[in-house]
Short mmCIF file of C-alpha atoms in Angstrom, two decimals:
data_model
loop_
_atom_site.label_atom_id
_atom_site.label_comp_id
_atom_site.label_asym_id
_atom_site.label_seq_id
_atom_site.Cartn_x
_atom_site.Cartn_y
_atom_site.Cartn_z
CA UNK A 1422 0.00 0.00 0.00
CA UNK A 1423 1.22 3.47 -0.84
CA UNK A 1424 1.40 4.99 2.64
CA UNK A 1425 3.42 8.05 1.77
CA UNK A 1426 1.38 9.04 -1.24
CA UNK A 1427 0.69 12.65 -1.94
CA UNK A 1428 -2.48 11.78 -3.72
CA UNK A 1429 -4.46 9.28 -1.66
CA UNK A 1430 -5.50 8.93 1.93
CA UNK A 1431 -6.87 5.65 3.18
CA UNK A 1432 -10.02 5.96 5.23
CA UNK A 1433 -10.92 2.83 7.12
CA UNK A 1434 -9.19 0.80 4.45
CA UNK A 1435 -10.67 2.68 1.45
CA UNK A 1436 -8.88 5.43 -0.43
CA UNK A 1437 -10.46 8.87 -0.39
CA UNK A 1438 -10.20 11.29 -3.31
CA UNK A 1439 -6.94 13.18 -3.53
CA UNK A 1440 -6.82 16.77 -2.30
CA UNK A 1441 -6.35 19.50 -4.84
CA UNK A 1442 -2.76 20.49 -5.44
CA UNK A 1443 -3.13 24.02 -4.27
CA UNK A 1444 0.27 24.11 -2.66
CA UNK A 1445 -1.12 23.88 0.84
CA UNK A 1446 0.67 20.62 1.42
CA UNK A 1447 4.02 22.25 0.68
CA UNK A 1448 3.25 25.59 2.30
CA UNK A 1449 3.10 26.73 5.85
CA UNK A 1450 2.44 24.39 8.74
CA UNK A 1451 -1.13 24.75 9.99
CA UNK A 1452 -1.79 27.08 12.91
CA UNK A 1453 -3.18 24.35 15.20
CA UNK A 1454 0.04 22.37 14.72
CA UNK A 1455 2.11 25.37 15.81
CA UNK A 1456 -0.20 25.97 18.78
CA UNK A 1457 0.06 22.34 19.85
CA UNK A 1458 3.82 22.55 19.40
CA UNK A 1459 3.95 25.54 21.75
CA UNK A 1460 1.87 23.69 24.33
CA UNK A 1461 4.16 20.66 24.07
CA UNK A 1462 7.24 22.87 24.34
CA UNK A 1463 6.11 24.38 27.64
CA UNK A 1464 4.83 21.05 28.97
CA UNK A 1465 8.08 19.29 28.10
CA UNK A 1466 10.05 21.87 30.04
CA UNK A 1467 7.87 20.89 32.99
CA UNK A 1468 8.20 17.13 32.55
CA UNK A 1469 11.88 16.98 31.60
CA UNK A 1470 12.85 19.02 34.64
CA UNK A 1471 11.69 16.03 36.67
CA UNK A 1472 12.57 13.09 34.43
CA UNK A 1473 16.12 14.32 33.82
CA UNK A 1474 17.03 13.65 37.45
CA UNK A 1475 15.06 10.42 38.00
CA UNK A 1476 17.75 7.90 36.90
CA UNK A 1477 20.28 9.68 39.09
CA UNK A 1478 17.88 9.76 42.02
CA UNK A 1479 16.77 6.14 41.78
CA UNK A 1480 20.09 4.43 41.04
CA UNK A 1481 22.74 6.63 42.64
CA UNK A 1482 20.83 8.01 45.64
CA UNK A 1483 18.33 5.26 46.46
CA UNK A 1484 20.74 2.53 45.36
CA UNK A 1485 18.36 0.51 43.20
CA UNK A 1486 19.81 -2.41 41.25
CA UNK A 1487 19.72 -2.39 37.44
CA UNK A 1488 16.91 -4.97 37.61
CA UNK A 1489 14.82 -2.76 39.91
CA UNK A 1490 15.51 0.32 37.82
CA UNK A 1491 14.68 -1.56 34.62
CA UNK A 1492 11.31 -2.54 36.07
CA UNK A 1493 10.57 1.01 37.26
CA UNK A 1494 11.72 2.56 34.00
CA UNK A 1495 9.58 0.17 31.99
CA UNK A 1496 6.61 0.72 34.32
CA UNK A 1497 7.11 4.49 34.06
CA UNK A 1498 6.79 4.23 30.28
CA UNK A 1499 4.33 1.33 30.09
CA UNK A 1500 1.77 2.31 32.75
CA UNK A 1501 -0.01 4.39 30.13
CA UNK A 1502 -1.04 1.39 28.02
CA UNK A 1503 -4.69 1.14 29.01
CA UNK A 1504 -5.24 4.87 29.47
CA UNK A 1505 -3.93 5.51 25.95
CA UNK A 1506 -6.72 3.35 24.59
CA UNK A 1507 -9.28 5.02 26.83
CA UNK A 1508 -8.04 8.48 25.85
CA UNK A 1509 -8.18 7.70 22.14
CA UNK A 1510 -11.66 6.19 22.40
CA UNK A 1511 -12.99 9.12 24.46
CA UNK A 1512 -11.52 11.63 22.00
CA UNK A 1513 -13.14 9.96 19.00
CA UNK A 1514 -16.54 9.85 20.68
CA UNK A 1515 -18.03 13.19 19.64
CA UNK A 1516 -14.72 14.66 18.46
CA UNK A 1517 -13.61 15.68 21.96
CA UNK A 1518 -9.91 15.67 21.13
CA UNK A 1519 -9.11 19.01 22.76
CA UNK A 1520 -11.08 18.26 25.94
CA UNK A 1521 -9.45 14.87 26.47
CA UNK A 1522 -5.97 16.18 25.68
CA UNK A 1523 -6.51 19.09 28.07
CA UNK A 1524 -7.46 16.71 30.87
CA UNK A 1525 -4.23 14.79 30.33
CA UNK A 1526 -2.12 17.94 30.39
CA UNK A 1527 -3.84 19.10 33.59
CA UNK A 1528 -3.26 15.76 35.35
CA UNK A 1529 0.45 15.83 34.47
CA UNK A 1530 0.74 19.38 35.81
CA UNK A 1531 -0.92 18.40 39.09
CA UNK A 1532 1.44 15.45 39.45
CA UNK A 1533 4.26 17.92 40.09
CA UNK A 1534 2.45 19.04 43.21
CA UNK A 1535 2.19 15.36 44.14
CA UNK A 1536 5.98 15.06 43.99
CA UNK A 1537 6.26 18.13 46.18
CA UNK A 1538 3.82 16.77 48.77
CA UNK A 1539 5.30 13.26 48.75
CA UNK A 1540 8.15 14.43 50.95
CA UNK A 1541 10.49 11.67 49.79
CA UNK A 1542 8.05 8.84 50.52
CA UNK A 1543 8.47 6.12 47.93
CA UNK A 1544 4.75 5.41 47.68
CA UNK A 1545 3.94 9.10 47.22
CA UNK A 1546 6.61 9.54 44.55
CA UNK A 1547 5.37 6.44 42.75
CA UNK A 1548 1.79 7.70 42.78
CA UNK A 1549 2.84 11.10 41.45
CA UNK A 1550 4.89 9.53 38.65
CA UNK A 1551 1.98 7.25 37.78
CA UNK A 1552 -0.33 10.28 37.58
CA UNK A 1553 2.13 12.03 35.26
CA UNK A 1554 2.32 8.99 32.97
CA UNK A 1555 -1.46 8.58 32.98
CA UNK A 1556 -1.82 12.22 31.98
CA UNK A 1557 0.69 11.74 29.18
CA UNK A 1558 -1.06 8.58 28.03
CA UNK A 1559 -4.45 10.29 27.93
CA UNK A 1560 -3.30 13.31 25.95
CA UNK A 1561 -0.87 11.86 23.41
CA UNK A 1562 -3.25 10.15 20.98
CA UNK A 1563 -5.82 13.01 20.87
CA UNK A 1564 -3.01 15.51 20.37
CA UNK A 1565 -1.45 13.56 17.51
CA UNK A 1566 -4.90 13.06 16.00
CA UNK A 1567 -5.43 16.82 16.06
CA UNK A 1568 -2.11 17.29 14.25
CA UNK A 1569 -3.01 14.77 11.55
CA UNK A 1570 -6.55 16.13 11.11
CA UNK A 1571 -5.33 19.68 10.64
CA UNK A 1572 -2.62 18.82 8.07
CA UNK A 1573 -2.74 17.81 4.38
CA UNK A 1574 -1.91 14.12 3.86
CA UNK A 1575 1.18 14.90 1.79
CA UNK A 1576 2.62 17.09 4.57
CA UNK A 1577 2.06 14.86 7.59
CA UNK A 1578 5.76 14.13 8.00
CA UNK A 1579 6.59 17.83 8.02
CA UNK A 1580 3.73 18.66 10.41
CA UNK A 1581 4.80 16.01 12.90
CA UNK A 1582 8.43 17.04 12.42
CA UNK A 1583 7.66 20.66 13.30
CA UNK A 1584 5.64 19.60 16.32
CA UNK A 1585 8.36 17.21 17.51
CA UNK A 1586 11.00 19.89 17.01
CA UNK A 1587 9.06 22.30 19.24
CA UNK A 1588 8.39 19.51 21.72
CA UNK A 1589 12.10 18.69 21.79
CA UNK A 1590 12.97 22.32 22.41
CA UNK A 1591 11.16 21.90 25.71
CA UNK A 1592 13.00 18.65 26.32
CA UNK A 1593 16.24 20.56 25.72
CA UNK A 1594 15.36 23.41 28.07
CA UNK A 1595 13.92 21.22 30.85
CA UNK A 1596 17.15 19.53 31.98
CA UNK A 1597 18.96 22.87 31.74
CA UNK A 1598 16.38 24.44 34.04
CA UNK A 1599 16.63 21.51 36.46
CA UNK A 1600 20.42 21.67 36.47
CA UNK A 1601 20.40 25.42 37.07
CA UNK A 1602 17.87 25.15 39.89
CA UNK A 1603 19.73 22.33 41.64
CA UNK A 1604 22.97 24.24 41.34
CA UNK A 1605 21.46 27.51 42.60
CA UNK A 1606 19.53 25.93 45.48
CA UNK A 1607 22.11 23.35 46.61
CA UNK A 1608 20.14 20.31 45.41
CA UNK A 1609 16.73 21.50 46.61
CA UNK A 1610 14.43 19.18 44.66
CA UNK A 1611 11.35 21.02 45.96
CA UNK A 1612 12.31 24.05 43.86
CA UNK A 1613 12.43 21.86 40.76
CA UNK A 1614 8.95 20.50 41.49
CA UNK A 1615 7.43 23.96 42.07
CA UNK A 1616 8.84 25.47 38.88
CA UNK A 1617 7.86 22.35 36.96
CA UNK A 1618 4.26 22.74 38.14
CA UNK A 1619 4.18 26.37 37.00
CA UNK A 1620 5.30 25.42 33.49
CA UNK A 1621 2.78 22.57 33.37
CA UNK A 1622 -0.05 24.93 34.35
CA UNK A 1623 1.04 27.40 31.67
CA UNK A 1624 0.82 24.64 29.07
CA UNK A 1625 -2.79 23.89 30.05
CA UNK A 1626 -3.75 27.56 29.77
CA UNK A 1627 -2.13 27.81 26.32
CA UNK A 1628 -4.05 24.75 25.12
CA UNK A 1629 -7.35 26.27 26.26
CA UNK A 1630 -6.61 29.65 24.71
CA UNK A 1631 -4.96 28.85 21.38
CA UNK A 1632 -5.80 25.30 20.20
CA UNK A 1633 -9.10 24.86 18.32
CA UNK A 1634 -11.18 21.76 18.87
CA UNK A 1635 -11.62 18.96 16.34
CA UNK A 1636 -14.96 20.35 15.16
CA UNK A 1637 -13.36 23.70 14.31
CA UNK A 1638 -10.62 21.95 12.34
CA UNK A 1639 -13.14 19.77 10.54
CA UNK A 1640 -15.13 22.81 9.49
CA UNK A 1641 -12.06 24.56 8.13
CA UNK A 1642 -11.43 22.09 5.29
CA UNK A 1643 -14.05 20.45 3.04
CA UNK A 1644 -13.97 16.68 2.87
CA UNK A 1645 -15.12 14.45 0.08
CA UNK A 1646 -17.98 12.18 1.10
CA UNK A 1647 -17.24 8.49 1.57
CA UNK A 1648 -19.64 5.67 2.37
CA UNK A 1649 -16.97 3.86 4.30
CA UNK A 1650 -16.04 6.97 6.27
CA UNK A 1651 -19.70 7.57 7.10
CA UNK A 1652 -20.00 4.01 8.32
CA UNK A 1653 -16.93 4.47 10.50
CA UNK A 1654 -18.59 7.43 12.16
CA UNK A 1655 -21.72 5.49 12.99
CA UNK A 1656 -22.10 5.12 16.78
CA UNK A 1657 -23.45 1.59 16.59
CA UNK A 1658 -22.01 -1.88 16.18
CA UNK A 1659 -18.43 -3.03 16.64
CA UNK A 1660 -16.90 -0.18 14.66
CA UNK A 1661 -16.46 1.79 17.90
CA UNK A 1662 -13.99 -0.76 19.30
CA UNK A 1663 -10.41 0.45 18.92
CA UNK A 1664 -9.11 -3.09 18.49
CA UNK A 1665 -11.27 -3.45 15.37
CA UNK A 1666 -8.55 -1.39 13.73
CA UNK A 1667 -6.48 -4.58 13.68
CA UNK A 1668 -8.72 -5.70 10.83
CA UNK A 1669 -7.06 -3.12 8.58
CA UNK A 1670 -4.08 -5.01 7.06
CA UNK A 1671 -1.83 -1.97 6.55
CA UNK A 1672 -2.42 -0.69 10.09
CA UNK A 1673 -1.85 -4.15 11.55
CA UNK A 1674 1.49 -4.45 9.79
CA UNK A 1675 2.63 -1.01 10.98
CA UNK A 1676 1.60 -1.92 14.54
CA UNK A 1677 3.46 -5.23 14.47
CA UNK A 1678 6.60 -3.62 13.05
CA UNK A 1679 6.59 -0.81 15.63
CA UNK A 1680 6.00 -3.26 18.50
CA UNK A 1681 8.73 -5.60 17.29
CA UNK A 1682 11.24 -2.77 17.16
CA UNK A 1683 10.03 -1.42 20.50
CA UNK A 1684 10.76 -4.79 22.12
CA UNK A 1685 14.44 -4.30 21.18
CA UNK A 1686 14.66 -0.67 22.37
CA UNK A 1687 16.18 -0.58 25.84
CA UNK A 1688 15.49 3.08 26.56
CA UNK A 1689 17.40 6.31 26.97
CA UNK A 1690 17.95 6.05 30.72
CA UNK A 1691 19.97 2.85 30.39
CA UNK A 1692 22.12 4.35 27.64
CA UNK A 1693 22.84 7.39 29.82
CA UNK A 1694 23.70 5.14 32.77
CA UNK A 1695 26.04 3.12 30.56
CA UNK A 1696 27.75 6.32 29.42
CA UNK A 1697 28.19 7.42 33.03
CA UNK A 1698 29.74 4.06 33.92
CA UNK A 1699 32.08 4.03 30.91
CA UNK A 1700 33.23 7.65 31.21
CA UNK A 1701 33.05 7.91 35.01
CA UNK A 1702 32.17 11.61 35.02
CA UNK A 1703 30.78 13.48 38.04
CA UNK A 1704 27.18 12.53 38.73
CA UNK A 1705 26.22 16.22 38.94
CA UNK A 1706 26.56 16.34 35.13
CA UNK A 1707 24.22 13.40 34.59
CA UNK A 1708 21.03 15.51 34.10
CA UNK A 1709 22.71 17.22 31.13
CA UNK A 1710 23.12 14.03 29.07
CA UNK A 1711 19.65 14.26 27.47
CA UNK A 1712 20.59 17.68 26.10
CA UNK A 1713 22.94 16.23 23.50
CA UNK A 1714 20.42 13.84 21.97
CA UNK A 1715 17.65 16.45 22.27
CA UNK A 1716 19.74 19.00 20.36
CA UNK A 1717 20.30 16.53 17.51
CA UNK A 1718 16.60 15.63 17.51
CA UNK A 1719 15.68 19.32 17.40
CA UNK A 1720 17.92 19.96 14.39
CA UNK A 1721 16.84 16.90 12.41
CA UNK A 1722 13.12 16.47 13.21
CA UNK A 1723 11.83 18.79 10.48
CA UNK A 1724 14.30 17.65 7.77
CA UNK A 1725 13.49 14.02 8.60
CA UNK A 1726 9.77 14.72 8.32
CA UNK A 1727 10.14 16.49 4.99
CA UNK A 1728 12.35 13.69 3.67
CA UNK A 1729 9.74 11.14 4.73
CA UNK A 1730 7.03 13.07 2.85
CA UNK A 1731 9.12 13.07 -0.31
CA UNK A 1732 10.61 9.58 -0.34
CA UNK A 1733 8.13 7.55 1.69
CA UNK A 1734 8.09 7.03 5.45
CA UNK A 1735 9.20 3.41 5.65
CA UNK A 1736 12.90 3.93 4.93
CA UNK A 1737 13.52 6.82 7.38
CA UNK A 1738 11.70 4.87 10.11
CA UNK A 1739 13.92 1.83 9.62
CA UNK A 1740 17.05 3.98 9.22
CA UNK A 1741 16.37 5.57 12.59
CA UNK A 1742 16.51 2.17 14.26
CA UNK A 1743 19.75 1.43 12.41
CA UNK A 1744 21.13 4.55 14.11
CA UNK A 1745 20.01 3.19 17.50
CA UNK A 1746 21.77 -0.09 16.71
CA UNK A 1747 24.88 1.98 15.99
CA UNK A 1748 24.63 3.45 19.48
CA UNK A 1749 24.51 -0.03 21.00
CA UNK A 1750 27.55 -1.12 19.00
CA UNK A 1751 29.47 2.03 19.92
CA UNK A 1752 28.91 1.30 23.61
CA UNK A 1753 30.21 -2.22 23.03
CA UNK A 1754 33.33 -0.94 21.27
CA UNK A 1755 36.57 0.10 23.00
CA UNK A 1756 35.89 3.72 22.03
CA UNK A 1757 36.05 6.07 25.01
CA UNK A 1758 36.17 9.72 25.98
CA UNK A 1759 34.50 12.44 23.92
CA UNK A 1760 34.09 10.30 20.78
CA UNK A 1761 31.97 7.82 22.73
CA UNK A 1762 29.88 10.53 24.39
CA UNK A 1763 29.26 12.51 21.21
CA UNK A 1764 28.70 9.41 19.09
CA UNK A 1765 26.06 7.84 21.34
CA UNK A 1766 24.16 11.10 21.86
CA UNK A 1767 24.29 11.87 18.14
CA UNK A 1768 22.97 8.44 17.14
CA UNK A 1769 20.24 8.59 19.78
CA UNK A 1770 19.10 11.97 18.47
CA UNK A 1771 19.03 10.64 14.90
CA UNK A 1772 16.97 7.69 16.09
CA UNK A 1773 14.25 9.88 17.55
CA UNK A 1774 14.24 12.38 14.67
CA UNK A 1775 13.73 9.61 12.11
CA UNK A 1776 11.16 7.54 14.02
CA UNK A 1777 8.97 9.45 16.48
CA UNK A 1778 6.92 11.75 14.27
CA UNK A 1779 7.56 9.65 11.16
CA UNK A 1780 5.77 6.67 12.74
CA UNK A 1781 2.66 8.78 13.35
CA UNK A 1782 2.78 10.09 9.79
CA UNK A 1783 3.20 6.52 8.55
CA UNK A 1784 0.13 5.26 10.41
CA UNK A 1785 -2.28 8.20 10.13
CA UNK A 1786 -3.31 7.75 6.47
CA UNK A 1787 -4.47 4.15 7.00
CA UNK A 1788 -6.96 5.05 9.76
CA UNK A 1789 -10.31 6.74 9.16
CA UNK A 1790 -10.58 10.27 10.55
CA UNK A 1791 -13.47 9.20 12.79
CA UNK A 1792 -11.13 6.73 14.53
CA UNK A 1793 -7.82 8.54 14.15
CA UNK A 1794 -7.20 9.05 17.90
CA UNK A 1795 -8.10 5.42 18.65
CA UNK A 1796 -5.73 4.20 15.94
CA UNK A 1797 -2.84 6.23 17.26
CA UNK A 1798 -3.63 5.09 20.80
CA UNK A 1799 -3.47 1.43 19.75
CA UNK A 1800 -0.16 2.01 17.98
CA UNK A 1801 1.35 3.92 20.92
CA UNK A 1802 0.09 1.29 23.36
CA UNK A 1803 1.70 -1.54 21.43
CA UNK A 1804 4.98 0.33 21.33
CA UNK A 1805 4.81 1.23 25.05
CA UNK A 1806 4.14 -2.36 26.13
CA UNK A 1807 6.97 -3.61 23.94
CA UNK A 1808 9.37 -1.10 25.48
CA UNK A 1809 8.21 -2.15 28.95
CA UNK A 1810 9.33 -5.68 28.15
CA UNK A 1811 12.58 -4.40 26.67
CA UNK A 1812 13.46 -2.32 29.73
CA UNK A 1813 12.65 -5.09 32.19
CA UNK A 1814 14.46 -7.69 30.07
CA UNK A 1815 17.59 -5.58 29.70
CA UNK A 1816 17.64 -4.82 33.43
CA UNK A 1817 17.36 -8.52 34.23
CA UNK A 1818 20.12 -9.42 31.74
CA UNK A 1819 22.40 -6.71 33.16
CA UNK A 1820 21.84 -8.00 36.71
CA UNK A 1821 22.30 -11.67 35.84
CA UNK A 1822 25.01 -11.59 33.16
CA UNK A 1823 26.66 -8.19 33.33
CA UNK A 1824 26.44 -5.13 31.12
CA UNK A 1825 28.49 -6.48 28.19
CA UNK A 1826 26.44 -9.63 27.50
CA UNK A 1827 23.19 -7.73 28.13
CA UNK A 1828 24.06 -5.05 25.58
CA UNK A 1829 25.19 -7.69 23.09
CA UNK A 1830 21.83 -9.43 23.40
CA UNK A 1831 20.08 -6.07 22.87
CA UNK A 1832 22.09 -5.45 19.68
CA UNK A 1833 21.30 -8.93 18.33
CA UNK A 1834 17.61 -8.48 19.17
CA UNK A 1835 17.45 -5.10 17.43
CA UNK A 1836 19.15 -6.54 14.32
CA UNK A 1837 16.56 -9.31 14.16
CA UNK A 1838 13.74 -6.82 14.79
CA UNK A 1839 14.95 -4.63 11.94
CA UNK A 1840 14.82 -7.58 9.56
CA UNK A 1841 11.32 -8.45 10.73
CA UNK A 1842 10.06 -4.87 10.51
CA UNK A 1843 11.49 -4.46 7.01
CA UNK A 1844 9.48 -7.48 5.92
CA UNK A 1845 6.30 -6.33 7.69
CA UNK A 1846 6.10 -2.70 6.63
CA UNK A 1847 4.36 -2.15 3.29
CA UNK A 1848 6.83 -0.97 0.68
CA UNK A 1849 6.26 2.61 -0.42
CA UNK A 1850 6.80 4.25 -3.79
CA UNK A 1851 8.68 7.40 -4.44
CA UNK A 1852 6.19 10.24 -4.84
CA UNK A 1853 6.27 12.07 -8.12
#
């Protein structure tokens, strides 16, 4: 199936008429995409201020083993599985994408206060982190659906690239803010939590003020009628079940490929911990490690999205995972010092630039607009659960066998996953 086509969009498995070539697809990014990017930028400052210090806090201060940290890291990223599906379903029911996304943003902002009130209690911190991940899980699919619904089909890669670039700007600024606050306040984590809450609240207010709802976006652009699309919007029968999307062959193959690759992705936190062990730098610099990969992601997100629109989205998506495999191999090599640090962070940034938004652009055209949020929720859930298994598995392998054999197994698994994903993903044609 021609997923990256500039002339056809699949709706519920049936192709809709091509949009007119007015130049909109190659012109400016839609206003709602920019507004959502600004919201994500501010929200990511809030979230990354906290997440940048979590590996350091858990492993180096609390003394958790790699197995325990692997479980917590996987849980931190996988706890959103069910709420992603619920968020996507709720957003599609009545087109309440903005309302559902706003609730998720608000819950994440309030979780910062939970960290402040926890007072160091493990149960309280765990509950606050769970609330943050639930909020993220609820908002992600409706937000990405809003991006896809407000963008021409031939510019989805660019739209997601612009959004991810703005989102990553927040991810870049968040650790810097956390580092500056900890340095200025002599490691007062409460100050980080308070400032993080303020940024999170600002993001909610921006969403309310500047992002239009799905109905407003739908009214802005005429759509060709489609019997299949009308059937997908019907509130009766089994069409409302998100898992019915698995009946769409192209979507099912994208989901399987993304999940297979996710099961071989061990996660950023482990890579940063491995760098710290190899280079043995002062732990006070640990929160700054995400800045390197975030800077590369920021620079390459838009070019990667535009390249995906022009050449097809399958190849950049696979190439991004090849870059991640390169990071694994570099950590296994005898390379040390600055070359190791720069190389791993560079490859990690390339991985995210070529996969994160590109995957959403790859999947969006094969899902009907009436079920777009549900489709993205199913895809994100499959990927999150796969990464949960990867994090827990790598942590167990590290604990039982040591870091070298564990990383070797991860590299072999990712190589096999790449071969499987290449066979699963529908081959795209070069757009004319």
